[in-house]
């Protein structure tokens, strides 16, 4: 028996991912140019920053004639940002696509994310090396990182490293921030005629890299299924023991797509949606009241247990906190070093408090020291607050406890409130990809090799029509600049790919809104169970409820 590979992993290695019909004759496709796409917002500023890669046409692919391309291509690939199930299959699809273009084409994996490209840390990806990674989770094949590629020095180093290996195309597999990097790099190389194409692939479990041409980012399907299984298991435990309220924070950084998908799948008693909190300008107390209300109503029925889902980024969407965090971002960008040099938490807290506006200082003052420190931890290299390290679920438990105590005094509540807190994030990011993600990722990678064969740069691999069988998926490419707008990062306005947040008039949110009053009081949990890889399509190949509802299915 092989001790390094599980029986399931072995079986999955034999899985042949499904591809769209456009690739019937290999990756050398027929390409049609569609309408030219400008940036969806801040068009003038984006065009000024990206003169060579703005206003480019949408590309759609159809089967080619099966001929090879004249010369082999050497391509670099990097994995960037947080792990997402299926990343290895993007590389497998890219590898197979490149070999179908020309059998002597080579693929180099730069290690540890964008820094691998500048520090020249790479391996050649061969068929043998790749074999054991097919249809597996994780990014361990070449590693990942969050280094931001933005300086001319970095671009020049990457160019020199690529040129030394005869590389004429770089594929960046990443989320919104990493594809912003891809766009900057594409612009730089095109403007100086460097002869290096840059192509992006939409990755992130958060599900917030999407638009009309990118229907979902890969990894969202698998991660939300893993979390839904765990939530279902907890619901069943809660319903068996009938003694705990479980407050579960779910990854997703800013967007609440994961919380929404899991709420729809499991019928948790409360599913908070950050985007709604922001749109309704809810104060912290209103958010706490939503939770306390469900707890009190269920307690009145004798049910002193339940499950509440809390999106990871919630705190940034509560208006009081949003202003506080925006001030902290600017403050730490300017005075981060002086702050870091302070020794004790008390000194740090007073340093911050003395520099905040009166209203933000007042919110800051109400917080436990732990949360104060979590809010001022280092931002990631893209200037984002590290919400995965802020224990919002624990903060909410404390605030709800206080509210229930007050209600008890008023005779409005007479239950028991015992809690367990959880944070589901890392559990789902490296899971073995679902059939959907295995197929989608392989197709995205294969499609990237087709983009390379067209010689176009500054594009994102786009595979759509995803609620249909893979054969009917539409392959093509969307200009990266079409997804950009200007946002404030590290105290400056910068061009970035816009995060697609939950739309309150979208079908998935409306489905939750229609059911949530009932779910808040009754126990009508659904237990989704583990991802299935084999079996009938309605069990093994189902996609997310989010995608199905968005497509009117
Ligand atoms: P990406 O946007 O890079 O895909 O990362 C997503 C994510 O998983 C978020 O959901 C989470 O907030 C963050 O990464 C955690 O980052 P880290 O791995 O650095 O702790």
JSON list of N, CA, C and O and ligand atoms in Angstrom, two decimals, residues 80-84 139 144-146 174-178 203-208 218 227 250-254 258 312-313 380 382 384-389 423 425-426 429 499, ligand 1:
[
{"chain": "A", "resi": 80, "resn": "UNK", "atom": "N", "xyz": [-1.30, 32.68, -6.54]},
{"chain": "A", "resi": 80, "resn": "UNK", "atom": "CA", "xyz": [-1.15, 33.90, -5.75]},
{"chain": "A", "resi": 80, "resn": "UNK", "atom": "C", "xyz": [-2.30, 34.06, -4.76]},
{"chain": "A", "resi": 80, "resn": "UNK", "atom": "O", "xyz": [-3.46, 33.82, -5.09]},
{"chain": "A", "resi": 81, "resn": "UNK", "atom": "N", "xyz": [-1.98, 34.45, -3.53]},
{"chain": "A", "resi": 81, "resn": "UNK", "atom": "CA", "xyz": [-3.01, 34.71, -2.51]},
{"chain": "A", "resi": 81, "resn": "UNK", "atom": "C", "xyz": [-3.42, 33.45, -1.78]},
{"chain": "A", "resi": 81, "resn": "UNK", "atom": "O", "xyz": [-2.68, 32.45, -1.76]},
{"chain": "A", "resi": 82, "resn": "UNK", "atom": "N", "xyz": [-4.62, 33.48, -1.20]},
{"chain": "A", "resi": 82, "resn": "UNK", "atom": "CA", "xyz": [-5.09, 32.37, -0.37]},
{"chain": "A", "resi": 82, "resn": "UNK", "atom": "C", "xyz": [-5.37, 31.12, -1.19]},
{"chain": "A", "resi": 82, "resn": "UNK", "atom": "O", "xyz": [-5.74, 31.20, -2.37]},
{"chain": "A", "resi": 83, "resn": "UNK", "atom": "N", "xyz": [-5.20, 29.98, -0.56]},
{"chain": "A", "resi": 83, "resn": "UNK", "atom": "CA", "xyz": [-5.45, 28.71, -1.24]},
{"chain": "A", "resi": 83, "resn": "UNK", "atom": "C", "xyz": [-6.93, 28.61, -1.64]},
{"chain": "A", "resi": 83, "resn": "UNK", "atom": "O", "xyz": [-7.80, 29.14, -0.96]},
{"chain": "A", "resi": 84, "resn": "UNK", "atom": "N", "xyz": [-7.19, 27.86, -2.72]},
{"chain": "A", "resi": 84, "resn": "UNK", "atom": "CA", "xyz": [-8.57, 27.59, -3.13]},
{"chain": "A", "resi": 84, "resn": "UNK", "atom": "C", "xyz": [-8.58, 26.24, -3.83]},
{"chain": "A", "resi": 84, "resn": "UNK", "atom": "O", "xyz": [-7.69, 25.97, -4.66]},
{"chain": "A", "resi": 139, "resn": "UNK", "atom": "N", "xyz": [-2.26, 24.13, -2.61]},
{"chain": "A", "resi": 139, "resn": "UNK", "atom": "CA", "xyz": [-1.38, 24.86, -3.54]},
{"chain": "A", "resi": 139, "resn": "UNK", "atom": "C", "xyz": [0.06, 24.39, -3.36]},
{"chain": "A", "resi": 139, "resn": "UNK", "atom": "O", "xyz": [1.00, 25.07, -3.72]},
{"chain": "A", "resi": 144, "resn": "UNK", "atom": "N", "xyz": [2.25, 29.38, -2.66]},
{"chain": "A", "resi": 144, "resn": "UNK", "atom": "CA", "xyz": [1.59, 30.64, -3.00]},
{"chain": "A", "resi": 144, "resn": "UNK", "atom": "C", "xyz": [2.14, 31.74, -2.11]},
{"chain": "A", "resi": 144, "resn": "UNK", "atom": "O", "xyz": [2.91, 31.47, -1.17]},
{"chain": "A", "resi": 145, "resn": "UNK", "atom": "N", "xyz": [1.77, 32.97, -2.37]},
{"chain": "A", "resi": 145, "resn": "UNK", "atom": "CA", "xyz": [2.21, 34.08, -1.51]},
{"chain": "A", "resi": 145, "resn": "UNK", "atom": "C", "xyz": [1.39, 35.32, -1.82]},
{"chain": "A", "resi": 145, "resn": "UNK", "atom": "O", "xyz": [0.66, 35.35, -2.80]},
{"chain": "A", "resi": 146, "resn": "UNK", "atom": "N", "xyz": [1.52, 36.34, -0.98]},
{"chain": "A", "resi": 146, "resn": "UNK", "atom": "CA", "xyz": [0.71, 37.55, -1.16]},
{"chain": "A", "resi": 146, "resn": "UNK", "atom": "C", "xyz": [1.55, 38.77, -1.53]},
{"chain": "A", "resi": 146, "resn": "UNK", "atom": "O", "xyz": [1.09, 39.90, -1.40]},
{"chain": "A", "resi": 174, "resn": "UNK", "atom": "N", "xyz": [-5.09, 33.92, -9.38]},
{"chain": "A", "resi": 174, "resn": "UNK", "atom": "CA", "xyz": [-5.28, 34.67, -8.14]},
{"chain": "A", "resi": 174, "resn": "UNK", "atom": "C", "xyz": [-6.64, 35.33, -8.03]},
{"chain": "A", "resi": 174, "resn": "UNK", "atom": "O", "xyz": [-7.49, 35.22, -8.93]},
{"chain": "A", "resi": 175, "resn": "UNK", "atom": "N", "xyz": [-6.84, 36.04, -6.93]},
{"chain": "A", "resi": 175, "resn": "UNK", "atom": "CA", "xyz": [-8.09, 36.74, -6.67]},
{"chain": "A", "resi": 175, "resn": "UNK", "atom": "C", "xyz": [-8.04, 38.16, -7.22]},
{"chain": "A", "resi": 175, "resn": "UNK", "atom": "O", "xyz": [-7.24, 38.46, -8.12]},
{"chain": "A", "resi": 176, "resn": "UNK", "atom": "N", "xyz": [-8.88, 39.03, -6.68]},
{"chain": "A", "resi": 176, "resn": "UNK", "atom": "CA", "xyz": [-8.97, 40.39, -7.22]},
{"chain": "A", "resi": 176, "resn": "UNK", "atom": "C", "xyz": [-7.64, 41.12, -7.12]},
{"chain": "A", "resi": 176, "resn": "UNK", "atom": "O", "xyz": [-7.18, 41.75, -8.07]},
{"chain": "A", "resi": 177, "resn": "UNK", "atom": "N", "xyz": [-6.98, 41.02, -5.96]},
{"chain": "A", "resi": 177, "resn": "UNK", "atom": "CA", "xyz": [-5.71, 41.74, -5.79]},
{"chain": "A", "resi": 177, "resn": "UNK", "atom": "C", "xyz": [-4.62, 41.17, -6.70]},
{"chain": "A", "resi": 177, "resn": "UNK", "atom": "O", "xyz": [-3.86, 41.92, -7.31]},
{"chain": "A", "resi": 178, "resn": "UNK", "atom": "N", "xyz": [-4.57, 39.84, -6.81]},
{"chain": "A", "resi": 178, "resn": "UNK", "atom": "CA", "xyz": [-3.52, 39.23, -7.63]},
{"chain": "A", "resi": 178, "resn": "UNK", "atom": "C", "xyz": [-3.75, 39.52, -9.10]},
{"chain": "A", "resi": 178, "resn": "UNK", "atom": "O", "xyz": [-2.79, 39.68, -9.87]},
{"chain": "A", "resi": 203, "resn": "UNK", "atom": "N", "xyz": [-9.41, 33.05, -9.17]},
{"chain": "A", "resi": 203, "resn": "UNK", "atom": "CA", "xyz": [-9.38, 32.15, -8.01]},
{"chain": "A", "resi": 203, "resn": "UNK", "atom": "C", "xyz": [-9.83, 32.90, -6.77]},
{"chain": "A", "resi": 203, "resn": "UNK", "atom": "O", "xyz": [-9.48, 34.06, -6.60]},
{"chain": "A", "resi": 204, "resn": "UNK", "atom": "N", "xyz": [-10.61, 32.34, -5.93]},
{"chain": "A", "resi": 204, "resn": "UNK", "atom": "CA", "xyz": [-10.81, 32.73, -4.54]},
{"chain": "A", "resi": 204, "resn": "UNK", "atom": "C", "xyz": [-12.05, 32.03, -3.99]},
{"chain": "A", "resi": 204, "resn": "UNK", "atom": "O", "xyz": [-13.10, 32.03, -4.64]},
{"chain": "A", "resi": 205, "resn": "UNK", "atom": "N", "xyz": [-11.87, 31.43, -2.82]},
{"chain": "A", "resi": 205, "resn": "UNK", "atom": "CA", "xyz": [-13.03, 30.79, -2.19]},
{"chain": "A", "resi": 205, "resn": "UNK", "atom": "C", "xyz": [-14.09, 31.84, -1.86]},
{"chain": "A", "resi": 205, "resn": "UNK", "atom": "O", "xyz": [-15.26, 31.52, -1.72]},
{"chain": "A", "resi": 206, "resn": "UNK", "atom": "N", "xyz": [-13.68, 33.11, -1.74]},
{"chain": "A", "resi": 206, "resn": "UNK", "atom": "CA", "xyz": [-14.60, 34.16, -1.30]},
{"chain": "A", "resi": 206, "resn": "UNK", "atom": "C", "xyz": [-15.75, 34.38, -2.29]},
{"chain": "A", "resi": 206, "resn": "UNK", "atom": "O", "xyz": [-16.77, 34.96, -1.92]},
{"chain": "A", "resi": 207, "resn": "UNK", "atom": "N", "xyz": [-15.55, 33.98, -3.54]},
{"chain": "A", "resi": 207, "resn": "UNK", "atom": "CA", "xyz": [-16.61, 34.11, -4.54]},
{"chain": "A", "resi": 207, "resn": "UNK", "atom": "C", "xyz": [-16.86, 35.55, -4.98]},
{"chain": "A", "resi": 207, "resn": "UNK", "atom": "O", "xyz": [-17.88, 35.84, -5.61]},
{"chain": "A", "resi": 208, "resn": "UNK", "atom": "N", "xyz": [-15.93, 36.45, -4.68]},
{"chain": "A", "resi": 208, "resn": "UNK", "atom": "CA", "xyz": [-16.20, 37.87, -4.97]},
{"chain": "A", "resi": 208, "resn": "UNK", "atom": "C", "xyz": [-15.52, 38.37, -6.22]},
{"chain": "A", "resi": 208, "resn": "UNK", "atom": "O", "xyz": [-15.49, 39.57, -6.49]},
{"chain": "A", "resi": 218, "resn": "UNK", "atom": "N", "xyz": [-13.02, 30.09, -8.95]},
{"chain": "A", "resi": 218, "resn": "UNK", "atom": "CA", "xyz": [-12.92, 28.68, -8.56]},
{"chain": "A", "resi": 218, "resn": "UNK", "atom": "C", "xyz": [-12.61, 28.57, -7.06]},
{"chain": "A", "resi": 218, "resn": "UNK", "atom": "O", "xyz": [-12.05, 29.48, -6.46]},
{"chain": "A", "resi": 227, "resn": "UNK", "atom": "N", "xyz": [-17.85, 23.79, 4.21]},
{"chain": "A", "resi": 227, "resn": "UNK", "atom": "CA", "xyz": [-18.39, 24.49, 5.39]},
{"chain": "A", "resi": 227, "resn": "UNK", "atom": "C", "xyz": [-19.84, 24.06, 5.64]},
{"chain": "A", "resi": 227, "resn": "UNK", "atom": "O", "xyz": [-20.26, 23.92, 6.79]},
{"chain": "A", "resi": 250, "resn": "UNK", "atom": "N", "xyz": [-17.55, 32.63, 9.22]},
{"chain": "A", "resi": 250, "resn": "UNK", "atom": "CA", "xyz": [-17.19, 31.96, 7.97]},
{"chain": "A", "resi": 250, "resn": "UNK", "atom": "C", "xyz": [-16.31, 32.86, 7.12]},
{"chain": "A", "resi": 250, "resn": "UNK", "atom": "O", "xyz": [-16.60, 34.06, 6.97]},
{"chain": "A", "resi": 251, "resn": "UNK", "atom": "N", "xyz": [-15.27, 32.27, 6.53]},
{"chain": "A", "resi": 251, "resn": "UNK", "atom": "CA", "xyz": [-14.37, 33.05, 5.69]},
{"chain": "A", "resi": 251, "resn": "UNK", "atom": "C", "xyz": [-15.10, 33.73, 4.55]},
{"chain": "A", "resi": 251, "resn": "UNK", "atom": "O", "xyz": [-16.23, 33.37, 4.22]},
{"chain": "A", "resi": 252, "resn": "UNK", "atom": "N", "xyz": [-14.40, 34.63, 3.93]},
{"chain": "A", "resi": 252, "resn": "UNK", "atom": "CA", "xyz": [-14.97, 35.35, 2.80]},
{"chain": "A", "resi": 252, "resn": "UNK", "atom": "C", "xyz": [-14.44, 36.77, 2.75]},
{"chain": "A", "resi": 252, "resn": "UNK", "atom": "O", "xyz": [-14.87, 37.56, 1.92]},
{"chain": "A", "resi": 253, "resn": "UNK", "atom": "N", "xyz": [-13.57, 37.10, 3.65]},
{"chain": "A", "resi": 253, "resn": "UNK", "atom": "CA", "xyz": [-13.03, 38.46, 3.79]},
{"chain": "A", "resi": 253, "resn": "UNK", "atom": "C", "xyz": [-14.13, 39.50, 3.78]},
{"chain": "A", "resi": 253, "resn": "UNK", "atom": "O", "xyz": [-14.87, 39.59, 4.73]},
{"chain": "A", "resi": 254, "resn": "UNK", "atom": "N", "xyz": [-14.30, 40.27, 2.68]},
{"chain": "A", "resi": 254, "resn": "UNK", "atom": "CA", "xyz": [-15.32, 41.31, 2.69]},
{"chain": "A", "resi": 254, "resn": "UNK", "atom": "C", "xyz": [-16.70, 40.77, 2.34]},
{"chain": "A", "resi": 254, "resn": "UNK", "atom": "O", "xyz": [-17.69, 41.09, 2.98]},
{"chain": "A", "resi": 258, "resn": "UNK", "atom": "N", "xyz": [-20.04, 33.36, 0.91]},
{"chain": "A", "resi": 258, "resn": "UNK", "atom": "CA", "xyz": [-19.92, 32.03, 1.54]},
{"chain": "A", "resi": 258, "resn": "UNK", "atom": "C", "xyz": [-21.00, 31.88, 2.61]},
{"chain": "A", "resi": 258, "resn": "UNK", "atom": "O", "xyz": [-21.68, 30.86, 2.68]},
{"chain": "A", "resi": 312, "resn": "UNK", "atom": "N", "xyz": [-17.13, 36.68, 7.76]},
{"chain": "A", "resi": 312, "resn": "UNK", "atom": "CA", "xyz": [-15.83, 37.09, 8.31]},
{"chain": "A", "resi": 312, "resn": "UNK", "atom": "C", "xyz": [-15.64, 38.61, 8.34]},
{"chain": "A", "resi": 312, "resn": "UNK", "atom": "O", "xyz": [-15.09, 39.17, 9.29]},
{"chain": "A", "resi": 313, "resn": "UNK", "atom": "N", "xyz": [-16.13, 39.28, 7.30]},
{"chain": "A", "resi": 313, "resn": "UNK", "atom": "CA", "xyz": [-15.84, 40.72, 7.19]},
{"chain": "A", "resi": 313, "resn": "UNK", "atom": "C", "xyz": [-16.87, 41.62, 7.85]},
{"chain": "A", "resi": 313, "resn": "UNK", "atom": "O", "xyz": [-16.80, 42.85, 7.71]},
{"chain": "A", "resi": 380, "resn": "UNK", "atom": "N", "xyz": [-2.52, 43.26, 5.26]},
{"chain": "A", "resi": 380, "resn": "UNK", "atom": "CA", "xyz": [-1.80, 42.38, 4.34]},
{"chain": "A", "resi": 380, "resn": "UNK", "atom": "C", "xyz": [-1.10, 43.25, 3.29]},
{"chain": "A", "resi": 380, "resn": "UNK", "atom": "O", "xyz": [-1.30, 44.47, 3.27]},
{"chain": "A", "resi": 382, "resn": "UNK", "atom": "N", "xyz": [-1.68, 44.01, 0.46]},
{"chain": "A", "resi": 382, "resn": "UNK", "atom": "CA", "xyz": [-2.57, 44.79, -0.41]},
{"chain": "A", "resi": 382, "resn": "UNK", "atom": "C", "xyz": [-3.32, 45.86, 0.38]},
{"chain": "A", "resi": 382, "resn": "UNK", "atom": "O", "xyz": [-4.22, 46.51, -0.14]},
{"chain": "A", "resi": 384, "resn": "UNK", "atom": "N", "xyz": [-5.26, 45.28, 3.06]},
{"chain": "A", "resi": 384, "resn": "UNK", "atom": "CA", "xyz": [-6.52, 44.79, 3.65]},
{"chain": "A", "resi": 384, "resn": "UNK", "atom": "C", "xyz": [-6.35, 44.49, 5.14]},
{"chain": "A", "resi": 384, "resn": "UNK", "atom": "O", "xyz": [-5.31, 43.98, 5.56]},
{"chain": "A", "resi": 385, "resn": "UNK", "atom": "N", "xyz": [-7.41, 44.77, 5.92]},
{"chain": "A", "resi": 385, "resn": "UNK", "atom": "CA", "xyz": [-7.42, 44.36, 7.32]},
{"chain": "A", "resi": 385, "resn": "UNK", "atom": "C", "xyz": [-7.48, 42.84, 7.32]},
{"chain": "A", "resi": 385, "resn": "UNK", "atom": "O", "xyz": [-8.21, 42.24, 6.52]},
{"chain": "A", "resi": 386, "resn": "UNK", "atom": "N", "xyz": [-6.76, 42.18, 8.23]},
{"chain": "A", "resi": 386, "resn": "UNK", "atom": "CA", "xyz": [-6.77, 40.71, 8.24]},
{"chain": "A", "resi": 386, "resn": "UNK", "atom": "C", "xyz": [-7.96, 40.23, 9.07]},
{"chain": "A", "resi": 386, "resn": "UNK", "atom": "O", "xyz": [-7.81, 39.84, 10.23]},
{"chain": "A", "resi": 387, "resn": "UNK", "atom": "N", "xyz": [-9.15, 40.26, 8.43]},
{"chain": "A", "resi": 387, "resn": "UNK", "atom": "CA", "xyz": [-10.38, 39.94, 9.16]},
{"chain": "A", "resi": 387, "resn": "UNK", "atom": "C", "xyz": [-10.41, 38.51, 9.70]},
{"chain": "A", "resi": 387, "resn": "UNK", "atom": "O", "xyz": [-11.14, 38.22, 10.64]},
{"chain": "A", "resi": 388, "resn": "UNK", "atom": "N", "xyz": [-9.59, 37.63, 9.08]},
{"chain": "A", "resi": 388, "resn": "UNK", "atom": "CA", "xyz": [-9.58, 36.25, 9.58]},
{"chain": "A", "resi": 388, "resn": "UNK", "atom": "C", "xyz": [-9.04, 36.21, 11.01]},
{"chain": "A", "resi": 388, "resn": "UNK", "atom": "O", "xyz": [-9.25, 35.24, 11.73]},
{"chain": "A", "resi": 389, "resn": "UNK", "atom": "N", "xyz": [-8.34, 37.28, 11.43]},
{"chain": "A", "resi": 389, "resn": "UNK", "atom": "CA", "xyz": [-7.74, 37.27, 12.77]},
{"chain": "A", "resi": 389, "resn": "UNK", "atom": "C", "xyz": [-8.53, 38.10, 13.78]},
{"chain": "A", "resi": 389, "resn": "UNK", "atom": "O", "xyz": [-8.11, 38.27, 14.91]},
{"chain": "A", "resi": 423, "resn": "UNK", "atom": "N", "xyz": [-14.70, 29.09, 13.90]},
{"chain": "A", "resi": 423, "resn": "UNK", "atom": "CA", "xyz": [-14.30, 29.85, 12.71]},
{"chain": "A", "resi": 423, "resn": "UNK", "atom": "C", "xyz": [-13.96, 28.84, 11.63]},
{"chain": "A", "resi": 423, "resn": "UNK", "atom": "O", "xyz": [-13.02, 28.07, 11.78]},
{"chain": "A", "resi": 425, "resn": "UNK", "atom": "N", "xyz": [-12.66, 28.38, 7.98]},
{"chain": "A", "resi": 425, "resn": "UNK", "atom": "CA", "xyz": [-12.00, 29.06, 6.88]},
{"chain": "A", "resi": 425, "resn": "UNK", "atom": "C", "xyz": [-10.96, 28.14, 6.29]},
{"chain": "A", "resi": 425, "resn": "UNK", "atom": "O", "xyz": [-11.14, 27.57, 5.21]},
{"chain": "A", "resi": 426, "resn": "UNK", "atom": "N", "xyz": [-9.92, 27.91, 7.08]},
{"chain": "A", "resi": 426, "resn": "UNK", "atom": "CA", "xyz": [-8.79, 27.11, 6.59]},
{"chain": "A", "resi": 426, "resn": "UNK", "atom": "C", "xyz": [-9.21, 25.66, 6.32]},
{"chain": "A", "resi": 426, "resn": "UNK", "atom": "O", "xyz": [-8.61, 24.98, 5.51]},
{"chain": "A", "resi": 429, "resn": "UNK", "atom": "N", "xyz": [-10.23, 25.50, 2.50]},
{"chain": "A", "resi": 429, "resn": "UNK", "atom": "CA", "xyz": [-9.48, 26.10, 1.40]},
{"chain": "A", "resi": 429, "resn": "UNK", "atom": "C", "xyz": [-8.64, 25.11, 0.60]},
{"chain": "A", "resi": 429, "resn": "UNK", "atom": "O", "xyz": [-8.22, 25.42, -0.51]},
{"chain": "A", "resi": 499, "resn": "UNK", "atom": "N", "xyz": [-14.23, 44.18, -6.07]},
{"chain": "A", "resi": 499, "resn": "UNK", "atom": "CA", "xyz": [-14.80, 43.00, -5.44]},
{"chain": "A", "resi": 499, "resn": "UNK", "atom": "C", "xyz": [-16.29, 42.98, -5.73]},
{"chain": "A", "resi": 499, "resn": "UNK", "atom": "O", "xyz": [-16.95, 44.01, -5.59]},
{"chain": "B", "resi": 1, "resn": "LIG", "atom": "P1", "xyz": [-7.80, 35.30, -1.54]},
{"chain": "B", "resi": 1, "resn": "LIG", "atom": "O1", "xyz": [-8.66, 36.51, -1.68]},
{"chain": "B", "resi": 1, "resn": "LIG", "atom": "O2", "xyz": [-6.37, 35.55, -1.80]},
{"chain": "B", "resi": 1, "resn": "LIG", "atom": "O3", "xyz": [-8.33, 34.15, -2.35]},
{"chain": "B", "resi": 1, "resn": "LIG", "atom": "O4", "xyz": [-7.86, 34.81, -0.02]},
{"chain": "B", "resi": 1, "resn": "LIG", "atom": "C1", "xyz": [-9.08, 34.62, 0.58]},
{"chain": "B", "resi": 1, "resn": "LIG", "atom": "C2", "xyz": [-9.01, 34.28, 2.03]},
{"chain": "B", "resi": 1, "resn": "LIG", "atom": "O5", "xyz": [-9.19, 32.89, 2.19]},
{"chain": "B", "resi": 1, "resn": "LIG", "atom": "C3", "xyz": [-10.05, 35.07, 2.82]},
{"chain": "B", "resi": 1, "resn": "LIG", "atom": "O6", "xyz": [-11.27, 34.42, 2.85]},
{"chain": "B", "resi": 1, "resn": "LIG", "atom": "C4", "xyz": [-9.37, 35.24, 4.16]},
{"chain": "B", "resi": 1, "resn": "LIG", "atom": "O7", "xyz": [-9.79, 36.42, 4.81]},
{"chain": "B", "resi": 1, "resn": "LIG", "atom": "C5", "xyz": [-7.93, 35.35, 3.81]},
{"chain": "B", "resi": 1, "resn": "LIG", "atom": "O8", "xyz": [-7.75, 34.62, 2.62]},
{"chain": "B", "resi": 1, "resn": "LIG", "atom": "C6", "xyz": [-7.03, 34.79, 4.88]},
{"chain": "B", "resi": 1, "resn": "LIG", "atom": "O9", "xyz": [-5.71, 35.01, 4.52]},
{"chain": "B", "resi": 1, "resn": "LIG", "atom": "P2", "xyz": [-4.47, 34.26, 5.11]},
{"chain": "B", "resi": 1, "resn": "LIG", "atom": "O10", "xyz": [-4.35, 32.97, 4.40]},
{"chain": "B", "resi": 1, "resn": "LIG", "atom": "O11", "xyz": [-3.34, 35.17, 4.77]},
{"chain": "B", "resi": 1, "resn": "LIG", "atom": "O12", "xyz": [-4.69, 34.08, 6.57]}
]
